Coordinates of N, CA, C and O in Angstrom, one line a residue:
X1 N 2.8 164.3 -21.8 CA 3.3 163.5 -20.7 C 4.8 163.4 -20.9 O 5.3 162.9 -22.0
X2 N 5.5 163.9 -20.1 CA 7.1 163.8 -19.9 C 7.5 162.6 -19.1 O 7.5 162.6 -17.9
X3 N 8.0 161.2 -20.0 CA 8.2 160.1 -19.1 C 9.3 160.5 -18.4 O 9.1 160.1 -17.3
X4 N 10.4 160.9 -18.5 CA 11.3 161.0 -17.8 C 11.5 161.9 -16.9 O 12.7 162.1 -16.9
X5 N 10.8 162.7 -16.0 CA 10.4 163.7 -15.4 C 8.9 163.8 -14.5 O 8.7 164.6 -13.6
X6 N 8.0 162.8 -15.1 CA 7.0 162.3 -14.1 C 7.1 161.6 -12.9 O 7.4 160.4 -13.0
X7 N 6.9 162.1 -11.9 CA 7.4 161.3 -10.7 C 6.5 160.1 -10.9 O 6.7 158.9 -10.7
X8 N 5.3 160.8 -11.2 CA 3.8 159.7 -10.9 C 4.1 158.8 -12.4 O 3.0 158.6 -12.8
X9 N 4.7 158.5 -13.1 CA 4.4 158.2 -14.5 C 3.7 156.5 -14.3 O 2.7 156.0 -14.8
X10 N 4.9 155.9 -13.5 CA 4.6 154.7 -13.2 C 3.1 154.5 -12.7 O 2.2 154.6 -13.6
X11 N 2.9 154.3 -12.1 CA 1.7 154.5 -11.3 C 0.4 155.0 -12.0 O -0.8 154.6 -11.9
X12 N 0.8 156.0 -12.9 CA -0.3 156.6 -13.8 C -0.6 155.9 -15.2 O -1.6 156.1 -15.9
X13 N 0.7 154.9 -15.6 CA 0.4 154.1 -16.3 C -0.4 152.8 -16.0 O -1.0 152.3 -16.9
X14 N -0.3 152.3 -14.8 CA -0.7 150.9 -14.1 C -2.0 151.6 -13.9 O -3.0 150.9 -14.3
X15 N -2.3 152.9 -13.4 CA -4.2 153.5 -13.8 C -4.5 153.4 -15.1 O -5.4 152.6 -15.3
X16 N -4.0 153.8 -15.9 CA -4.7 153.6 -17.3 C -4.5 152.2 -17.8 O -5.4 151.9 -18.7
X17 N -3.9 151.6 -17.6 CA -3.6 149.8 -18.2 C -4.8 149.6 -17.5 O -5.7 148.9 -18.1
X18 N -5.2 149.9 -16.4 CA -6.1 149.3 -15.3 C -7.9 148.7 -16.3 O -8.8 147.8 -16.0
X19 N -7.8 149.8 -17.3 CA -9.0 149.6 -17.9 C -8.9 148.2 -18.9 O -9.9 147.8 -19.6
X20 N -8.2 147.8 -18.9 CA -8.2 146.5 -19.9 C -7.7 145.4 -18.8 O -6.7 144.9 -19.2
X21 N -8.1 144.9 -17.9 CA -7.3 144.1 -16.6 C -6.9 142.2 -17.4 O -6.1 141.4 -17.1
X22 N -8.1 142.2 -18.4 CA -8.2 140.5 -18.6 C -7.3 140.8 -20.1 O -6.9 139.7 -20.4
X23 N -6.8 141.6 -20.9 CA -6.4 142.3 -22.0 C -4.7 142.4 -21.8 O -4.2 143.2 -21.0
X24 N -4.0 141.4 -22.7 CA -2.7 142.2 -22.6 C -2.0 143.0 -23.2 O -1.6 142.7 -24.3
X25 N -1.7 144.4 -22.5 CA -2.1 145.3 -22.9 C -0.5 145.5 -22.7 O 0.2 145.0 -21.8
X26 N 0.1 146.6 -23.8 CA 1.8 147.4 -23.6 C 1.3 148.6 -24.1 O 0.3 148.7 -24.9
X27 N 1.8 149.5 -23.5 CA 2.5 150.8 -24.1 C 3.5 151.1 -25.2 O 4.6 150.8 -24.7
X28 N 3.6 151.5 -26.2 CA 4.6 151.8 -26.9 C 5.1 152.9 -27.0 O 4.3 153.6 -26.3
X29 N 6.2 153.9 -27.4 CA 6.5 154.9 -28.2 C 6.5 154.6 -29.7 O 6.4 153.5 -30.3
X30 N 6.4 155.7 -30.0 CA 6.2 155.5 -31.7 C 7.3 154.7 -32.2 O 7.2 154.0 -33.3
X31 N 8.8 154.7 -31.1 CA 9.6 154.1 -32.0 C 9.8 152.6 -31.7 O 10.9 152.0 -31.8
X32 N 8.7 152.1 -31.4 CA 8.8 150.6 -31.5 C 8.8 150.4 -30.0 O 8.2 149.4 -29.6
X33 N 9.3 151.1 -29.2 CA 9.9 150.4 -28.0 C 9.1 149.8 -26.6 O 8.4 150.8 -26.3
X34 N 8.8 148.9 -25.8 CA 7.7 148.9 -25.1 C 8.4 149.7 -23.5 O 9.4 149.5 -22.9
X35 N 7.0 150.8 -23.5 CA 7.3 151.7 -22.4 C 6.7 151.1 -21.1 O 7.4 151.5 -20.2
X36 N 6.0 150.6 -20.8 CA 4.9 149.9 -19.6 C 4.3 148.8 -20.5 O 4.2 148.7 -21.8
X37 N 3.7 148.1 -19.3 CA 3.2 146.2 -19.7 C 2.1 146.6 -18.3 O 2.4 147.3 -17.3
X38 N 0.8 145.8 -18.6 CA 0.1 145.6 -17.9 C 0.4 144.0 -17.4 O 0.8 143.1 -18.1
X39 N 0.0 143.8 -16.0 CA -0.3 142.4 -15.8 C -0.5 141.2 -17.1 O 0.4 140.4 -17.4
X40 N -1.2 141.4 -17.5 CA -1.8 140.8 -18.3 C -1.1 140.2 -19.8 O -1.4 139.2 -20.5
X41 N -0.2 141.5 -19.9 CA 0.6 141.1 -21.1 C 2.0 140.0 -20.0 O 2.2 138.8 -20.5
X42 N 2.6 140.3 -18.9 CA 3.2 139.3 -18.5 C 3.0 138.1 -18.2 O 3.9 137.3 -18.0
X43 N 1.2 137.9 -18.2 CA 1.1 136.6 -17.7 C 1.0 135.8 -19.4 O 1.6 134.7 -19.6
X44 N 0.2 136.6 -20.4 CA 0.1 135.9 -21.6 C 1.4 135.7 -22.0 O 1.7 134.5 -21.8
X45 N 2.5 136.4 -22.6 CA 4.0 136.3 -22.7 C 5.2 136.0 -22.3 O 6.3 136.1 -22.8
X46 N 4.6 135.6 -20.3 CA 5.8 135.2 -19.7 C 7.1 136.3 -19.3 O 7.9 135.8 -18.5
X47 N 7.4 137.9 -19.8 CA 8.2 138.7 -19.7 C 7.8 139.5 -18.4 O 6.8 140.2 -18.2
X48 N 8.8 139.3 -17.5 CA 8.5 140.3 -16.8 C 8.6 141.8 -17.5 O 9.1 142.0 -18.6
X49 N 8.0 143.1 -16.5 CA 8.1 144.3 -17.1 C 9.7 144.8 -16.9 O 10.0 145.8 -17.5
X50 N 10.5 144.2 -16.1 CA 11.8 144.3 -16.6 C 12.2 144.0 -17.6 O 12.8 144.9 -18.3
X51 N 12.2 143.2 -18.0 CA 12.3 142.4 -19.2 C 11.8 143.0 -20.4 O 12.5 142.9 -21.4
X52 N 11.0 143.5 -20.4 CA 10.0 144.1 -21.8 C 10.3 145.1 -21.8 O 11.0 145.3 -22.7
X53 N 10.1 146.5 -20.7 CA 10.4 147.5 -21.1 C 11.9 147.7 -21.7 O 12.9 147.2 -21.3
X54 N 11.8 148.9 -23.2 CA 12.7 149.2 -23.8 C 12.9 148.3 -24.8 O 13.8 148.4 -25.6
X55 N 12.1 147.3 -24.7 CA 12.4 146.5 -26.3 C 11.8 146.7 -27.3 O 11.0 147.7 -27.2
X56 N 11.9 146.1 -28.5 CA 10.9 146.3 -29.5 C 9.7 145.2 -29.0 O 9.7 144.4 -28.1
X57 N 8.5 145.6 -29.9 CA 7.1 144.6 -29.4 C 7.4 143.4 -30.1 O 7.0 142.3 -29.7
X58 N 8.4 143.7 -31.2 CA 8.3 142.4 -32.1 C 9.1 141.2 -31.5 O 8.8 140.1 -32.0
X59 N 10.1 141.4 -30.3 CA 11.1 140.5 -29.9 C 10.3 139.9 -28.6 O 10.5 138.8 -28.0
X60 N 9.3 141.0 -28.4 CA 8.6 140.3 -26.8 C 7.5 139.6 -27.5 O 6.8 139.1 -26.6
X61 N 6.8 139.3 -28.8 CA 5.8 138.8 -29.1 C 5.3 138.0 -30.3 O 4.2 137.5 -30.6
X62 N 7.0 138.1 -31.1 CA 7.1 137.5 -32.5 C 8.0 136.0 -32.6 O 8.7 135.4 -31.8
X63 N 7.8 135.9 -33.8 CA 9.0 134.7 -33.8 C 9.0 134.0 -35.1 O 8.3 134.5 -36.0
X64 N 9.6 133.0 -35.3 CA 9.8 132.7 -36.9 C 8.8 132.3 -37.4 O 8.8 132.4 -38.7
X65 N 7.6 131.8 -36.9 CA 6.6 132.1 -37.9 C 5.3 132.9 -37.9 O 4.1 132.6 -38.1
X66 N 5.9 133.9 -37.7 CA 4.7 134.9 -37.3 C 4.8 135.7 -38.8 O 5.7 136.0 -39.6
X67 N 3.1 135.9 -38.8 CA 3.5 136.8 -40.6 C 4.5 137.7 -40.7 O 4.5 138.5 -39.7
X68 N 5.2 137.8 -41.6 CA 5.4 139.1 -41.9 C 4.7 140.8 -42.4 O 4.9 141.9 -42.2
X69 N 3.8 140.0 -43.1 CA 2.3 141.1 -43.7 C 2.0 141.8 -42.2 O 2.2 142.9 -41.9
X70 N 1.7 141.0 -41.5 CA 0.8 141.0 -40.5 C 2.1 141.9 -39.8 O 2.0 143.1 -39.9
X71 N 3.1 141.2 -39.2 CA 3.8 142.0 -38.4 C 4.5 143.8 -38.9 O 4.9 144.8 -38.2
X72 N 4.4 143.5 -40.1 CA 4.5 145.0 -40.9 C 3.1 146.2 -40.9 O 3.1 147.5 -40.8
X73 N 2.4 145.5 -41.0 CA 1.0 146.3 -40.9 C 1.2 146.5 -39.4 O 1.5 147.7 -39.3
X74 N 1.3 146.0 -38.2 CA 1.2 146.7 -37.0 C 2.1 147.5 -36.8 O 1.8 148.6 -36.2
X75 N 3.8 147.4 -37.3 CA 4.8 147.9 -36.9 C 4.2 149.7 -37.7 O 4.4 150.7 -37.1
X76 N 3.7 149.7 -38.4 CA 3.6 150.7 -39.7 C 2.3 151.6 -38.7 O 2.6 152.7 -38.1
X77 N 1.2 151.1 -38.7 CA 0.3 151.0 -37.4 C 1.2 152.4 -35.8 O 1.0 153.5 -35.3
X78 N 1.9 151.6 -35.8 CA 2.6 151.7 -34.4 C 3.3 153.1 -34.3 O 3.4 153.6 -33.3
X79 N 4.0 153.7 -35.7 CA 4.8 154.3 -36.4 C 4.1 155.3 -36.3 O 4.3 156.3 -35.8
X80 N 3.4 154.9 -36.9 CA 2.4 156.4 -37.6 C 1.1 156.9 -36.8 O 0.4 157.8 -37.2
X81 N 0.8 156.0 -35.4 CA -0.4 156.1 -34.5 C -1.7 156.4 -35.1 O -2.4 157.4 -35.1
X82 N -1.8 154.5 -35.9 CA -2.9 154.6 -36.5 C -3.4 153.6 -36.3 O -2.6 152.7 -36.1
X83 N -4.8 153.1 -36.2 CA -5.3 152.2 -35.6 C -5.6 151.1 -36.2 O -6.4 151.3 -37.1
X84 N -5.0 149.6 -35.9 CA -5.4 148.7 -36.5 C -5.8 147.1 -35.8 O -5.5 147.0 -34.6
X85 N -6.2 146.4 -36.1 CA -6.6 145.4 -35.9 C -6.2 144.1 -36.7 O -6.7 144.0 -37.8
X86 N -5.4 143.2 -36.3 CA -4.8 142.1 -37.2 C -4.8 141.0 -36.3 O -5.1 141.3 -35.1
X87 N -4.5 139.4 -36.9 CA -4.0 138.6 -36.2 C -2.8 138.1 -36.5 O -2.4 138.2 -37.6
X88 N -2.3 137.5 -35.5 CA -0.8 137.4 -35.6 C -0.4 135.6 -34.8 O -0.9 135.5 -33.7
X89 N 0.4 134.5 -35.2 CA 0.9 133.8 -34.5 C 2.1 134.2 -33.8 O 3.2 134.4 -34.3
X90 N 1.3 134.5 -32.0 CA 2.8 135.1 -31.2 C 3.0 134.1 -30.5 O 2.4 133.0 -30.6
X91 N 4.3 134.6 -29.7 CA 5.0 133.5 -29.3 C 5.3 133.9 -27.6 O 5.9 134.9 -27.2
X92 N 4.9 133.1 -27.1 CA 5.4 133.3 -25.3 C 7.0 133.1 -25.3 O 7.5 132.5 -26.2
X93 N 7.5 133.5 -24.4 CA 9.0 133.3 -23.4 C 9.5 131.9 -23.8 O 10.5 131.4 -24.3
X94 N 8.3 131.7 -23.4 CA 9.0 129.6 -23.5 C 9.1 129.4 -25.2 O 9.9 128.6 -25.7
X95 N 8.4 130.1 -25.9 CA 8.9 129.9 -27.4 C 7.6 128.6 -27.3 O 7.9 127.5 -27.9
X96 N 6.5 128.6 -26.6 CA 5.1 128.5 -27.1 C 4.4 129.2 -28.2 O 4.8 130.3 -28.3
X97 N 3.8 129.0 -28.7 CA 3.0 129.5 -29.9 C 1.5 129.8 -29.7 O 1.0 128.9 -29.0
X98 N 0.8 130.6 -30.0 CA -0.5 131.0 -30.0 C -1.3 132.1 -30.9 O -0.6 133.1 -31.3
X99 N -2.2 132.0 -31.1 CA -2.9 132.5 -32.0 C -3.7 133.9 -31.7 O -4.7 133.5 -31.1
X100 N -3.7 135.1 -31.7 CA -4.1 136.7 -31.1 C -4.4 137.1 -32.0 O -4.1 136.8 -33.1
X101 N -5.2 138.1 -31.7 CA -5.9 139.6 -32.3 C -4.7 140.4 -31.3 O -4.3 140.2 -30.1
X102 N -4.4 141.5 -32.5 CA -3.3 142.4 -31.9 C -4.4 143.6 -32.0 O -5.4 143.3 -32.6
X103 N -4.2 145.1 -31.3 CA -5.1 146.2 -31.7 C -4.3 147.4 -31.3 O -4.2 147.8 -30.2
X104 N -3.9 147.9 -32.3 CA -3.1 149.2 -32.1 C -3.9 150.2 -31.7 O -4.9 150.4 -32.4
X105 N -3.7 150.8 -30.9 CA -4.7 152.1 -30.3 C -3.8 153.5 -29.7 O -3.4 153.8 -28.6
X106 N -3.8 154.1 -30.8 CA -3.0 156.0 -30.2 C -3.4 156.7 -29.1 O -4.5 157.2 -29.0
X107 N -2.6 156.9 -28.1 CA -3.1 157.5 -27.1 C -2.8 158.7 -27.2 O -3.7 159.2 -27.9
X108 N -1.7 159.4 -26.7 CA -1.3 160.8 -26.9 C 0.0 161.1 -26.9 O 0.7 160.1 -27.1
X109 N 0.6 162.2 -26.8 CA 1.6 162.2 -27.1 C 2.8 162.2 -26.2 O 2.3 161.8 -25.1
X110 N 4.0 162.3 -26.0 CA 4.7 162.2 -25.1 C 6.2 162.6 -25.4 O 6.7 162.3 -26.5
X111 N 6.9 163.3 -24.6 CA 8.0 163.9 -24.4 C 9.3 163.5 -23.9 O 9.2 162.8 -22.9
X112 N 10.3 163.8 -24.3 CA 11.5 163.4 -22.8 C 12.2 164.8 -22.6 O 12.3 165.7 -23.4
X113 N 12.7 164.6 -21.2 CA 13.4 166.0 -20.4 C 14.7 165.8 -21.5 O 15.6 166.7 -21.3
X114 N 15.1 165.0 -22.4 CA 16.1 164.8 -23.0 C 16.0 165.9 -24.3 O 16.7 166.9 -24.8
X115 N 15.3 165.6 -24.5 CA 14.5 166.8 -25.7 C 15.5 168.3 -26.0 O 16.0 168.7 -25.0
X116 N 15.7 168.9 -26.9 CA 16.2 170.0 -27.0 C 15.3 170.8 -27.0 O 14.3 170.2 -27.4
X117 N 15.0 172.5 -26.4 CA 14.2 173.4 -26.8 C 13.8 173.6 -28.3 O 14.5 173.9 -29.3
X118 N 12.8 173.5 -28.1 CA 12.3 173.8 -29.9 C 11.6 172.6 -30.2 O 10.5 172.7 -30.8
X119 N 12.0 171.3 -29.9 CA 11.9 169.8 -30.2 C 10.6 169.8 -30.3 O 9.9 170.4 -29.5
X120 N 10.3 169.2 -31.0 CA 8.7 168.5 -31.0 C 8.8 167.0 -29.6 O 9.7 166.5 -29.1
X121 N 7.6 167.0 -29.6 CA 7.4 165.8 -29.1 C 8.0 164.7 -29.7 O 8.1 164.7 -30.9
X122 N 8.5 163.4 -28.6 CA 9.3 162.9 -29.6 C 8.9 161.6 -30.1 O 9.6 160.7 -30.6
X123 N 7.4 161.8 -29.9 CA 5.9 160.7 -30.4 C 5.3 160.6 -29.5 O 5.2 161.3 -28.4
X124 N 4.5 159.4 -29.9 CA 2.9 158.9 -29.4 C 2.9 158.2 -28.8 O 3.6 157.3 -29.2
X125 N 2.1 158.1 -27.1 CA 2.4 156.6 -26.5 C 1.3 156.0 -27.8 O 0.5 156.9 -28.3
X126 N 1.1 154.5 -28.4 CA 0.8 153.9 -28.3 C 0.4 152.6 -27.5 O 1.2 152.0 -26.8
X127 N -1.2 152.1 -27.5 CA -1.6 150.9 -26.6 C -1.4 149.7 -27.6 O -1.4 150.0 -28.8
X128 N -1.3 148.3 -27.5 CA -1.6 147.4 -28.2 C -2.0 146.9 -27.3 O -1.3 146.9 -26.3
X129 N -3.4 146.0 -27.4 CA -4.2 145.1 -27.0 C -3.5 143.8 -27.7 O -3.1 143.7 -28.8
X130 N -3.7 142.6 -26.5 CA -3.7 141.6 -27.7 C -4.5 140.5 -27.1 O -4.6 140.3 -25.9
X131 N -5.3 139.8 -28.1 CA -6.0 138.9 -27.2 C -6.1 137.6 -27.6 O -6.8 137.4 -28.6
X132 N -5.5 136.7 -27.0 CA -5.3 135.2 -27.0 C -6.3 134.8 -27.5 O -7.3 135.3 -27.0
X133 N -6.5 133.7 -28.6 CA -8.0 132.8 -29.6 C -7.4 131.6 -28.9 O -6.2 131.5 -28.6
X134 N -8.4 130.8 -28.7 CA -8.3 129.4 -28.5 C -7.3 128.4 -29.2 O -6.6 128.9 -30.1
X135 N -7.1 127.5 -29.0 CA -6.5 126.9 -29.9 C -6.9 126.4 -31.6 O -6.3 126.4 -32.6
X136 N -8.6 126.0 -31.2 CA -9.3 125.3 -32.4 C -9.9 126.3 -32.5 O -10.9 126.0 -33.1
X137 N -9.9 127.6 -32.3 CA -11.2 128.7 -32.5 C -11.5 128.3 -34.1 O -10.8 128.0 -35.0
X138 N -13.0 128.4 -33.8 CA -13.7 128.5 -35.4 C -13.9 129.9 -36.3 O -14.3 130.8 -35.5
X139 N -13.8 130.2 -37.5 CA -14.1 131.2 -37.8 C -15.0 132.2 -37.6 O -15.1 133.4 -37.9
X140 N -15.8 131.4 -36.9 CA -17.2 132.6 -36.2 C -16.6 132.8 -35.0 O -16.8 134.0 -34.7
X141 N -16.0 132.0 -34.1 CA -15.7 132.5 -32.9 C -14.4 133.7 -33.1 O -14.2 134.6 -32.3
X142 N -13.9 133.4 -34.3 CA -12.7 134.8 -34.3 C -13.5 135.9 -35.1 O -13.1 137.1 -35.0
X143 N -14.3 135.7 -35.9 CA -15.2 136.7 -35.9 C -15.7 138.0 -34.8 O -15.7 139.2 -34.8
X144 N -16.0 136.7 -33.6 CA -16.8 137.7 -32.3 C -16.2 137.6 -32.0 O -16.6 138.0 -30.9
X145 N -14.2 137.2 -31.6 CA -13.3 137.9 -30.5 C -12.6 139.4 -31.5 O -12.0 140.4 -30.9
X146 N -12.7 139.4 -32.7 CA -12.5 140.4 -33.5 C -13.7 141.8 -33.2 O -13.3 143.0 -33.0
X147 N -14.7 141.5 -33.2 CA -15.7 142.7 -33.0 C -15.5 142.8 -31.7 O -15.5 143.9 -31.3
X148 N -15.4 141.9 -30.8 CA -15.4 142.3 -29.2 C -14.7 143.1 -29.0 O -14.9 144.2 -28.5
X149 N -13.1 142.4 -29.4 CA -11.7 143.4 -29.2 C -11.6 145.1 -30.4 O -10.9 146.1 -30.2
X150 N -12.6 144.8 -31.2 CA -12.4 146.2 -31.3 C -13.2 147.2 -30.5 O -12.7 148.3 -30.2
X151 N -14.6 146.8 -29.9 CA -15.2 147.2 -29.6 C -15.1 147.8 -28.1 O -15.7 148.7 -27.7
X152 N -14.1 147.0 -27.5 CA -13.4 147.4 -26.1 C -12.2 148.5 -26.6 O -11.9 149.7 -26.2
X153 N -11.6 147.5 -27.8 CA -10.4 148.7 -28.1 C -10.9 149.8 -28.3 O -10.1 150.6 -27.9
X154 N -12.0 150.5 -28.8 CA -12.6 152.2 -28.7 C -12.7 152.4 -27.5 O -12.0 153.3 -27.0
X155 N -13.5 151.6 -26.6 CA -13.6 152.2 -25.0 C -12.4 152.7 -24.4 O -12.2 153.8 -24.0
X156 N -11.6 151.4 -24.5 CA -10.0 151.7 -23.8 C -9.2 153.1 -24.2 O -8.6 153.9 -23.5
X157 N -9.5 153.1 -25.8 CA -8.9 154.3 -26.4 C -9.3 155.5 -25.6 O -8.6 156.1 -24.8
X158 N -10.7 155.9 -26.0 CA -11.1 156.8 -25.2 C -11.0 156.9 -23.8 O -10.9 158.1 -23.5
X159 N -11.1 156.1 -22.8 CA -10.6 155.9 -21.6 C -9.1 156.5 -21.1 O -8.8 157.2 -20.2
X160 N -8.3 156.0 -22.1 CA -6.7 156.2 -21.9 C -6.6 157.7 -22.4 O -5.9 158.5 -21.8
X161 N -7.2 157.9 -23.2 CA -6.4 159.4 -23.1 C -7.2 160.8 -22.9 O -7.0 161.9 -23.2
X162 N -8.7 160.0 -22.0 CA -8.9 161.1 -21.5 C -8.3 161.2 -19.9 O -8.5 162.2 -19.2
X163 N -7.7 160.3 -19.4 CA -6.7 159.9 -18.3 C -5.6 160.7 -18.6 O -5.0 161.0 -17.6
X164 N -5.0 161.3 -19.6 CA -4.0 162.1 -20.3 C -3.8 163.2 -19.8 O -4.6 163.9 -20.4
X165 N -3.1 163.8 -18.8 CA -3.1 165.3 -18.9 C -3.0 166.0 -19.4 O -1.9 166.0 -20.0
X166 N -3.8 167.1 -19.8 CA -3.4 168.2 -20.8 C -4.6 167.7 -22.2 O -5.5 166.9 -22.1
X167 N -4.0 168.6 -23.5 CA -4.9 168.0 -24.5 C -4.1 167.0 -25.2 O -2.9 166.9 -24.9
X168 N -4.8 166.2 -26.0 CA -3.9 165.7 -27.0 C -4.5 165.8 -28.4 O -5.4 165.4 -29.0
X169 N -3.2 166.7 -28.7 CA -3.1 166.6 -30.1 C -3.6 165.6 -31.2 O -3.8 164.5 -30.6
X170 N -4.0 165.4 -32.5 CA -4.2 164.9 -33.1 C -2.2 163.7 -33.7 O -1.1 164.2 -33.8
X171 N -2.6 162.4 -33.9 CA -1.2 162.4 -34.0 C -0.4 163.2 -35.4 O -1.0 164.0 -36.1
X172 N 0.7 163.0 -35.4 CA 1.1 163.5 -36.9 C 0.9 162.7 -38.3 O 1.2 163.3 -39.4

């Protein structure tokens, strides 16, 4: 996928977000940055997708007391298009606080017309799932929102990038 040269890109991303609709769901590039936001991530974090796209994930969903562990393991995750599953205290717009399962999920790869001949791809979209816990959730209930969200997060995975044009490579 060539974002910068897809007429349809937009549109083709709002189809594949489509499969997680209750799920706030971003796109990333490998280098941190968010490329597309589904509904869903705007309504949990308050950012419009003006707003979000081209930031890092960490500025649209972190804040001073969010782990560090935790927010290194995703970034690292994100980097390397490898899949993980953590939770995290994120933070909405208003600088609310709340409690998530994040879920890093590799889609495929992706290009820019910026690119020199020869260039490799210049990474991976990346998906992150994240899914809001209750306030009081109990440890069994984040147990079952943990197996649920992974168990969607394979569906979605495989969904998203057989939506992909072309093959996709294994990441690097």
């Amino acid at each position: 996928v060539d974002m910068a040269t897809e007429p349809d890109w937009k549109v083709m991303m709002d189809d594949l977000l489509s499969f997680a609709p209750r799920e706030a769901m971003c796109v990333l590039a490998t280098d941190l940055r968010i490329v597309h936001v589904n509904g869903g991530w705007t309504q949990t974090f308050g950012f419009t997708p003006e707003e979000a796209v081209g930031s890092p994930w960490t500025s649209k969903c972190c804040g001073q007391s969010s782990g560090l562990g935790e927010i290194n393991s995703i970034t690292a995750a994100i980097a390397t298009c490898q899949h993980t599953l953590e939770g995290l205290l994120c933070y909405r717009k208003d600088a609310t606080q709340f409690r998530a399962l994040l879920s890093v999920l590799p889609i495929g790869p992706v290009a820019s017309s910026s690119a020199q001949p020869g260039d490799a791809a210049l990474g991976f979209l990346v998906a992150l799932l994240v899914r809001e816990l209750p306030p009081q959730a109990s440890d069994a209930l984040c147990v079952v929102a943990r197996e649920q969200l992974q168990l969607s997060s394979h569906l979605i995975q495989q969904s998203l990038q057989a939506m992909l044009p072309g093959d996709s490579p294994p990441p690097p």
